Coordinates of C-alpha atoms in Angstrom, one line a residue:
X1 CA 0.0 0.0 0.0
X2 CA 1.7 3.4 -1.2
X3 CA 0.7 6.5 0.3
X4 CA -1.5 7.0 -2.7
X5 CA -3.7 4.4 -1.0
X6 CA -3.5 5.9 2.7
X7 CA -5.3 9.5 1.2
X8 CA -8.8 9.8 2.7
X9 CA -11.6 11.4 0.5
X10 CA -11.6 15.2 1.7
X11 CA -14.7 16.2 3.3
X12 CA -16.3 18.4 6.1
X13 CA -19.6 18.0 8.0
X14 CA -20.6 21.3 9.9
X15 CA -22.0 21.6 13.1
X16 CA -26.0 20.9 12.2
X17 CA -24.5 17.4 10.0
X18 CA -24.8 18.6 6.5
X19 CA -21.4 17.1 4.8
X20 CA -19.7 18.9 1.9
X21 CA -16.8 16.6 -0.1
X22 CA -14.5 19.1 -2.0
X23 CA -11.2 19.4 -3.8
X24 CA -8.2 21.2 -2.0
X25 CA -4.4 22.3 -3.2
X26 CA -1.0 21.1 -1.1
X27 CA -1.7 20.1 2.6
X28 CA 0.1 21.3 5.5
X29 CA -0.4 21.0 9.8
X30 CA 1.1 23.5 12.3
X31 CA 1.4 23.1 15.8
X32 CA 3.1 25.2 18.3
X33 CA 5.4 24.2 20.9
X34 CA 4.2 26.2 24.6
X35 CA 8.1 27.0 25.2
X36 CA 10.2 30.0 26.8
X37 CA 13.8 30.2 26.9
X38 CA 15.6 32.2 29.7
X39 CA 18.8 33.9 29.4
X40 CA 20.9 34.5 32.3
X41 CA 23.9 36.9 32.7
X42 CA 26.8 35.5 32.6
X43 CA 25.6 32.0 32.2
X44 CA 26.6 30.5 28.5
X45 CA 23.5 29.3 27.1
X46 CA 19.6 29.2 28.0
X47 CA 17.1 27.4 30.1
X48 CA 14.8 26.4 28.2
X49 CA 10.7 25.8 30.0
X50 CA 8.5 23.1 28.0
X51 CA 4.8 23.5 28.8
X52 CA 4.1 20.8 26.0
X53 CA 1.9 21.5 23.1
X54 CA -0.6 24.0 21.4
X55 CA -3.0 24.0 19.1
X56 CA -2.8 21.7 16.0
X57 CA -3.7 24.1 12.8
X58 CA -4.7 22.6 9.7
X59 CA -5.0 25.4 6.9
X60 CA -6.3 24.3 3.5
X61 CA -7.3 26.2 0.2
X62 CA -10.8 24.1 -0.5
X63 CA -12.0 23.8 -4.2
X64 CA -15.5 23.8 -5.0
X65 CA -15.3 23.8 -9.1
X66 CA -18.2 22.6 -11.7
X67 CA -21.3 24.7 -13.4
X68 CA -23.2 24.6 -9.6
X69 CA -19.5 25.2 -7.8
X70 CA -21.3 29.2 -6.4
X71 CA -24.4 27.0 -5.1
X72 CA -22.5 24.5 -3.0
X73 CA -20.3 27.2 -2.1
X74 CA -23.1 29.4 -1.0
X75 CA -24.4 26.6 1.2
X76 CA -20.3 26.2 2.3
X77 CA -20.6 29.6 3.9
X78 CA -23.7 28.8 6.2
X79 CA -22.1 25.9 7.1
X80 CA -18.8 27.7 8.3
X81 CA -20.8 30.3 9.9
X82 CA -22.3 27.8 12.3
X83 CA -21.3 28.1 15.8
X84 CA -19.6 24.9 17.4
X85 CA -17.6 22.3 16.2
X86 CA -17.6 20.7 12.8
X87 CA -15.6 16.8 11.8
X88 CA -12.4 17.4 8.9
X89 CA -11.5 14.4 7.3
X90 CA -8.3 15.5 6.2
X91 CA -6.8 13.7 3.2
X92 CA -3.5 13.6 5.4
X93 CA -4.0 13.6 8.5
X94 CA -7.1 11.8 9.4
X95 CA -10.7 12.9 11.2
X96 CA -10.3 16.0 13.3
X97 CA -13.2 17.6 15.8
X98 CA -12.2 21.3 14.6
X99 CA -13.6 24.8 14.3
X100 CA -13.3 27.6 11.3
X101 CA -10.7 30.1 12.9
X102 CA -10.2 33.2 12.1
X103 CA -10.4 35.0 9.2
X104 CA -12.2 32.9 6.1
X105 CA -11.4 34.0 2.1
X106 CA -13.5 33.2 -0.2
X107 CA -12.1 33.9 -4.1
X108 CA -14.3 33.1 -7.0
X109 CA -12.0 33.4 -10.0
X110 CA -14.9 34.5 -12.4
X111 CA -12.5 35.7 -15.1
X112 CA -9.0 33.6 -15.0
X113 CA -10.5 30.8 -13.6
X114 CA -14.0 30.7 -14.4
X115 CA -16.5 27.3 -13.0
X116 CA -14.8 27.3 -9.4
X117 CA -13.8 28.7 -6.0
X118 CA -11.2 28.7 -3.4
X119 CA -11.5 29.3 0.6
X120 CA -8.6 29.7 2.5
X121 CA -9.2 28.4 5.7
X122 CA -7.8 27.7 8.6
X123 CA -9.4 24.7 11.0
X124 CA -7.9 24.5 14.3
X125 CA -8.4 21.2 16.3
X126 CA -10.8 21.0 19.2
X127 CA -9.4 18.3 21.6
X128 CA -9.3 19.5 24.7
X129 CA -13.3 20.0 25.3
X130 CA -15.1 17.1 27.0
X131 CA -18.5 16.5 25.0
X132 CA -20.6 14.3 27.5
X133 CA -23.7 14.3 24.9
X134 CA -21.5 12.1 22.1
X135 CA -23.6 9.2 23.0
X136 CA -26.3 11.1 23.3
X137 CA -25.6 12.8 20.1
X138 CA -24.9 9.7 18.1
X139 CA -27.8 8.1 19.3
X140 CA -30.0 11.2 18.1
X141 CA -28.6 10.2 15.0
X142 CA -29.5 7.0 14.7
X143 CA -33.0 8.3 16.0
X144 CA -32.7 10.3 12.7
X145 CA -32.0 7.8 10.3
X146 CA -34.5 5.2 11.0
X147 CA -37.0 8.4 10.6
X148 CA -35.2 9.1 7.3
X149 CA -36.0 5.6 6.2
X150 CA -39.7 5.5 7.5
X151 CA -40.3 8.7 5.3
X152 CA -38.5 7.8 2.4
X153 CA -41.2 4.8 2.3
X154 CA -44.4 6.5 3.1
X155 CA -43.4 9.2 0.4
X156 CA -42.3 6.2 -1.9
X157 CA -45.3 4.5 -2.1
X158 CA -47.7 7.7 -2.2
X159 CA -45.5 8.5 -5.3
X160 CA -45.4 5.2 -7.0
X161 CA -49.3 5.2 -7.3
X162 CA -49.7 8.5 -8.4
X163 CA -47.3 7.3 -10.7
X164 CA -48.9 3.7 -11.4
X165 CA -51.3 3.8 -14.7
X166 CA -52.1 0.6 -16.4
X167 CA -55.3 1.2 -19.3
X168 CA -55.7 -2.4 -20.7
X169 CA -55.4 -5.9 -19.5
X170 CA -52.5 -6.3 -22.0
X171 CA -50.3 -3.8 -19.9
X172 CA -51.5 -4.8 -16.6
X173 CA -50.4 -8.1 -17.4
X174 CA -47.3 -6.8 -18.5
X175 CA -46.9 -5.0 -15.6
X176 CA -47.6 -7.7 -13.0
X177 CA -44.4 -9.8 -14.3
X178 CA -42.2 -6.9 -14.3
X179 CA -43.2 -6.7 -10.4
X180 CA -42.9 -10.8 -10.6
X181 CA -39.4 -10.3 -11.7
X182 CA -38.4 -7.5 -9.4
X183 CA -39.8 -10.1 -6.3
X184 CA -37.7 -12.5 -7.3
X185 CA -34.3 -10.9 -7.4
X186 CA -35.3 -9.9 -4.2
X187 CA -36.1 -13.1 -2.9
X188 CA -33.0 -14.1 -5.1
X189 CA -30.8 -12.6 -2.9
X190 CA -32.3 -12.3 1.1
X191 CA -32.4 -15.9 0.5
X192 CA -28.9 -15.7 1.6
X193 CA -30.1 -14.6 5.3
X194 CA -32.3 -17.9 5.6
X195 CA -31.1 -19.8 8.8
X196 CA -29.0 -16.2 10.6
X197 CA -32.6 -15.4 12.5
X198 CA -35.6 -17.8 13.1
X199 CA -37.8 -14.0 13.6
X200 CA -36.7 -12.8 10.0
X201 CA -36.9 -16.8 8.2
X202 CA -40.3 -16.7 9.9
X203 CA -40.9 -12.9 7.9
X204 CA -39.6 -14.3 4.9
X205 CA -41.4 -16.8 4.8
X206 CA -44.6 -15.0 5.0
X207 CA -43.9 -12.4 2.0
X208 CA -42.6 -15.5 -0.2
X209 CA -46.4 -17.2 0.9
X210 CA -48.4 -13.9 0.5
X211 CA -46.3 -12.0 -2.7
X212 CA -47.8 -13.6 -5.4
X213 CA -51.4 -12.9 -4.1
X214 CA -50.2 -9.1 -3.8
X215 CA -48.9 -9.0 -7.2
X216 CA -52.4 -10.5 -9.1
X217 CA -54.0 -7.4 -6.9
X218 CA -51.8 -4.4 -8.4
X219 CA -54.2 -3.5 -10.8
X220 CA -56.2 -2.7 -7.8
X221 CA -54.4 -2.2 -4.8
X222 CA -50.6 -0.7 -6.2
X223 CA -49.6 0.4 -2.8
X224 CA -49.6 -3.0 -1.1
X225 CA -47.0 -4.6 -3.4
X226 CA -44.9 -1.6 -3.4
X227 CA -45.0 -1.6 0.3
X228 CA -44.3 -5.2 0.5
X229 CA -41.4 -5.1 -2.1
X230 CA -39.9 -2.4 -0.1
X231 CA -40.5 -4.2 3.5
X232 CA -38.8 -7.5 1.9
X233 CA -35.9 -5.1 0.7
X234 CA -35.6 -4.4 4.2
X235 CA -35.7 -7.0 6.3
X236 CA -31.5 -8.0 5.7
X237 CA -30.9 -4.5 6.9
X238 CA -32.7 -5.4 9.7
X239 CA -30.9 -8.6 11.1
X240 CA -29.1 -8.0 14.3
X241 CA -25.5 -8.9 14.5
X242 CA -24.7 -10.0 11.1
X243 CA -21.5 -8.5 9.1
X244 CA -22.2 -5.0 7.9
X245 CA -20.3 -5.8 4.8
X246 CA -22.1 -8.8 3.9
X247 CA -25.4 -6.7 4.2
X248 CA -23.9 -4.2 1.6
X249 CA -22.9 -7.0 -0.8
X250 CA -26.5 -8.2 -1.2
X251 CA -27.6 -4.2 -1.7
X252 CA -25.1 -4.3 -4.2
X253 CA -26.0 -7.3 -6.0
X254 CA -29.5 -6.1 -6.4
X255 CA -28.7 -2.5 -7.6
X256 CA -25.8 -3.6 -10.0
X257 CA -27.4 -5.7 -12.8
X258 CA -30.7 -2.8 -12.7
X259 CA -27.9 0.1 -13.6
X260 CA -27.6 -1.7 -16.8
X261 CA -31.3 -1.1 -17.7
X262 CA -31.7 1.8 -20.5
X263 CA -35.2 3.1 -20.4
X264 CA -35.9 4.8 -24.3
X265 CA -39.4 6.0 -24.5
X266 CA -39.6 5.2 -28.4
X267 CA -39.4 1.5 -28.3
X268 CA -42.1 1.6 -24.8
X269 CA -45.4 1.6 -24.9
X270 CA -45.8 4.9 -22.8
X271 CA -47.6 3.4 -19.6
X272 CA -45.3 0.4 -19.1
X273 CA -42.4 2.5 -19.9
X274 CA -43.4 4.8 -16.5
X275 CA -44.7 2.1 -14.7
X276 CA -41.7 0.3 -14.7
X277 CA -39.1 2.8 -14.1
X278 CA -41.4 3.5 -11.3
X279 CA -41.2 0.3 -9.7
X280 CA -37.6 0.0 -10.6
X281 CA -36.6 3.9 -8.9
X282 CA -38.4 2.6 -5.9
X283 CA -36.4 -0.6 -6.3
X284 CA -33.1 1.3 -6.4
X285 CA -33.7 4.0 -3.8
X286 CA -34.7 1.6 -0.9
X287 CA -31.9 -0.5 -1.9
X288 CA -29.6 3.0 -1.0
X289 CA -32.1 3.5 2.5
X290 CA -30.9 -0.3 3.0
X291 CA -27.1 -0.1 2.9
X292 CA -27.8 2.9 5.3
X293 CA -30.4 1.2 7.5
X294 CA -27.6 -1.3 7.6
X295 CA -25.4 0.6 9.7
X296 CA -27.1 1.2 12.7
X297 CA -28.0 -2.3 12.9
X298 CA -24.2 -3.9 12.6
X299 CA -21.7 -3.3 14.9
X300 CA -18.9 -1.5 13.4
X301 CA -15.3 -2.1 15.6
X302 CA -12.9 -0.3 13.7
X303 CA -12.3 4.1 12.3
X304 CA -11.4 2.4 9.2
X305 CA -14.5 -0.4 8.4
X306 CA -16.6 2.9 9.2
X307 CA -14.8 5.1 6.4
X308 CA -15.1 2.2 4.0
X309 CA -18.7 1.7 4.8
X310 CA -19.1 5.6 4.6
X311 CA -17.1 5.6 0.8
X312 CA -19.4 2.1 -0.3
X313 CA -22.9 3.8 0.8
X314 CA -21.8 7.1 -1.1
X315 CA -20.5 5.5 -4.2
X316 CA -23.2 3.6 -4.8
X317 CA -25.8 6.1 -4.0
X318 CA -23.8 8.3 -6.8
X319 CA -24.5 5.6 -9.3
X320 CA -28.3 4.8 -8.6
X321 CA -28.9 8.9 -8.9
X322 CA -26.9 9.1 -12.1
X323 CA -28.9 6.3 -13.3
X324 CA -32.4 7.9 -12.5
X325 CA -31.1 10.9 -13.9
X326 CA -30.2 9.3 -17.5
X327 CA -33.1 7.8 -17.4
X328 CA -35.6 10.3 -17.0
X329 CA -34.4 12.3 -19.3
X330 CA -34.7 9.7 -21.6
X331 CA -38.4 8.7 -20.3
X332 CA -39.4 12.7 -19.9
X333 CA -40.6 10.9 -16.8
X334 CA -42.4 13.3 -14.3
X335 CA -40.7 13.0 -11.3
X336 CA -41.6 14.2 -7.5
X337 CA -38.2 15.2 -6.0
X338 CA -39.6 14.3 -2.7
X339 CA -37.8 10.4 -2.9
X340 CA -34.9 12.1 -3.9
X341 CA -34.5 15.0 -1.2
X342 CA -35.9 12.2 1.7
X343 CA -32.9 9.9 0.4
X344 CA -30.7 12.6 0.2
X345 CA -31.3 13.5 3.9
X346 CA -30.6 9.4 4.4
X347 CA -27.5 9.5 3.1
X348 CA -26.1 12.7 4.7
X349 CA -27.2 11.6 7.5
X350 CA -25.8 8.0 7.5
X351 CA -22.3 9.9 6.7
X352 CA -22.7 11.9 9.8
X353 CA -23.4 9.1 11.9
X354 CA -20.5 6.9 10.7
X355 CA -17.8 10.0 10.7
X356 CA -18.9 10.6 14.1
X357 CA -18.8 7.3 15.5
X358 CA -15.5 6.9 13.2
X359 CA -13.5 9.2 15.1
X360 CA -14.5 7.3 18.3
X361 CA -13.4 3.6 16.8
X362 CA -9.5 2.2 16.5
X363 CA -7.6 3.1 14.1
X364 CA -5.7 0.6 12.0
X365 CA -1.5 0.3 12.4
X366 CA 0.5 -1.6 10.5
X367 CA 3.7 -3.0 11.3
X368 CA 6.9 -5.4 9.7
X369 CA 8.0 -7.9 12.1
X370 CA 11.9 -7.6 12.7
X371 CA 12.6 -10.7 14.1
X372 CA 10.5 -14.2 14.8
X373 CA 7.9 -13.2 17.6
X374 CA 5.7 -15.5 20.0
X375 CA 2.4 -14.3 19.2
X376 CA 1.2 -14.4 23.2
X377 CA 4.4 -11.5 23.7
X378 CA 3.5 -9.4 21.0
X379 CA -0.2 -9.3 21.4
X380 CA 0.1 -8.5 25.4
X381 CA 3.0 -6.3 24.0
X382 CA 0.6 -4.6 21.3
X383 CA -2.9 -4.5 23.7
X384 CA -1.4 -4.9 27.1
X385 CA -3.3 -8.4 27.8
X386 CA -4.6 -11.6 25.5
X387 CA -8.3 -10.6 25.4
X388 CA -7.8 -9.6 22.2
X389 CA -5.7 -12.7 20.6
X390 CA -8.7 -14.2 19.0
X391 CA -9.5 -11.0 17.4
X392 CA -5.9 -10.6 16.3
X393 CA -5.4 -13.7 14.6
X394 CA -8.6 -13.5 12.5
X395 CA -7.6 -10.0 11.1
X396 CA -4.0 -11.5 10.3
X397 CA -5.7 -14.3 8.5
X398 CA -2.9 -16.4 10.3
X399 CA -2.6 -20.4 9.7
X400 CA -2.0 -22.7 12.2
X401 CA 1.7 -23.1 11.8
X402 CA 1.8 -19.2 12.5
X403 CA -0.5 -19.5 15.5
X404 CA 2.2 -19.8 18.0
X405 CA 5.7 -18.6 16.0
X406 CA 5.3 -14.8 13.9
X407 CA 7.7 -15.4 11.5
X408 CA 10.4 -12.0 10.9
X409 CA 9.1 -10.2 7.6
X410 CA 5.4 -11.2 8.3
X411 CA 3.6 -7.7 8.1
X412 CA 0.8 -7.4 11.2
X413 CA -2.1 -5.5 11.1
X414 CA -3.6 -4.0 15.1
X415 CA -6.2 -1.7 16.3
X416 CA -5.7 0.5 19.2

């Protein structure tokens, strides 16, 4: 891993949560030693008092650049003009609790360097100040995103059958096995939960038994199978104490093979063309309000599992957006931006919660064995005691004749 690799995405979430990812110029940090030297007469030389350590500066020219660069850099300025502290991830040097100081530029190069903006700024670290409401706060947050989620659905479904038009038994026919098909790759893929929790096989059971029933009745009744599709999407979210990552995968199998679909509305009959890409954007959305649901039901151990989870939820988010977005241009598809400001609010919300909690987690440290090491010593020696050895040895990946003798060369991978 080069130090290519070690660079985090740049980013800054303001006091109130709203994150903003930007661009920036050469890094640098600044701290000041609390010294004073003392001169005496006739003495060669000085005494010298260390009082330890200042404040830790991080100033940084941030680059907001694109055809909307003076609108996100409008809503930059609120967000630095709120009083308390803000989270830096710095590309450098890591997740910082910090504050704006001082004096903020703002230059928006309108004639040399037209489409962007730079702030000079200057975040100082907040590290002293005991916050007793972090619990508190990050539970509030997770208050917040299970809210998120339950109106993302409500509004989903009231938009889907406003949407939802079907004129001849030809199309609702047509219509019912798109929703068929859209079941199954569900099904398809929670299938892989079956057996974790006897609560959830029982739930699954139940919507395989009752979906098909559901589906015949869309014609009619719309909002029940896009309330059940969207529960059933769900439900491995949901599941207690099973790997975070894992969840993600199946999100991720289910939105990957859809962002291949090219909607054209010359070679659509017009109803089925908007009926479907209305079943499929609710299909895509609540698979993005799953992978964030997902993390406040998984137990996330480490500062860098939460970045990764934080950097897989965004990515994919981007693609499912730039996919609705082809796509109703393509469809002239009316669309109600409600879905996409309620998931919007999900997702920056889901990025607050996992920066915060981040910068609470153990960071990963890397190091090259110089000589053959009994793996009791150096895991007491790493995390003063052996509660941790079982823990250790799974994240090495280490094989039996390791388990006992670290050989020198091997490259070991802690959290503290």
């Amino acid at each position: 891993m080069s130090w290519e690799d070690r660079l985090l995405e740049a980013s800054y979430i303001s006091p109130s949560g709203i994150p903003f990812n930007f661009l920036y110029e050469d890094v640098s940090y600044e701290f000041d030693k609390k010294t004073t030297s003392f001169i005496f007469p006739d003495i060669d030389g000085a005494y010298v008092q260390d009082m330890g350590v200042g404040e830790n500066r991080y100033p940084l020219n941030i680059i907001f650049c694109g055809e909307n660069y003076d609108l996100e850099a409008d809503r930059f300025v609120k967000a630095l003009k709120e009083k308390g502290r803000g989270t830096l991830i710095h590309p450098k040097y890591g997740i910082k609790k910090v504050v704006p100081f001082g004096t903020i530029k703002r230059n928006d190069g309108i004639v040399n360097n037209a489409n962007q903006c730079i702030f000079e700024i200057i975040f100082i670290e907040d590290n002293i100040r005991t916050d007793n409401s972090l619990l508190e706060s990050i539970s509030n947050i997770i208050d917040k995103i299970q809210n998120c989620v339950d109106v993302y659905a409500q509004y989903a479904s009231f938009n889907f059958v406003k949407t939802f038009a079907v004129t001849s038994v030809g199309e609702l026919i047509t219509i019912r096995d798109i929703a068929t098909q859209s079941f199954t790759d569900v099904f398809n893929q929670i299938s892989y939960i079956a057996g974790i929790n006897d609560d959830y096989d029982s739930i699954l059971k139940l919507l395989n038994d009752s979906f098909i029933d559901t589906i015949n009745e869309i014609g009619n009744k719309p909002i029940n199978a896009i309330n059940m599709l969207m529960s059933a999407m769900l439900i491995p979210a949901q599941i207690p104490n099973y790997d975070v990552s894992s969840k993600l995968d199946i999100f991720e199998n289910l939105i990957n093979p859809k962002l291949k679909t090219k909607y054209n509305k010359s070679i659509y009959d017009a109803n089925i063309a908007n009926t479907n890409f209305a079943i499929d954007k609710v299909f895509m959305y609540t698979a993005a309000a799953g992978m964030c649901q997902s993390v406040i039901y998984s137990e996330i151990k480490t500062r860098d599992k939460a970045l990764e989870i934080n950097d897989r939820i965004n990515n994919n988010y981007n693609n499912i957006q730039k996919w609705l977005d082809d796509n109703i241009k393509s469809l002239s598809f009316t669309d109600d931006e409600s879905d996409y400001n309620n998931i919007l609010e999900l997702i920056s919300q889901t990025k607050n919660y996992l920066v915060n909690n981040a910068f609470n987690l153990s960071s990963a440290n890397k190091i090259i064995l110089d000589e053959d090491r009994n793996i009791f010593e150096l895991v007491s020696e790493l995390y003063g005691s052996l509660e941790n050895i079982d823990d250790f040895i799974s994240l090495n990946k280490l094989n039996i004749q390791e388990i006992g003798i670290l050989p020198k060369g091997k490259e070991i991978v802690y959290y503290l």
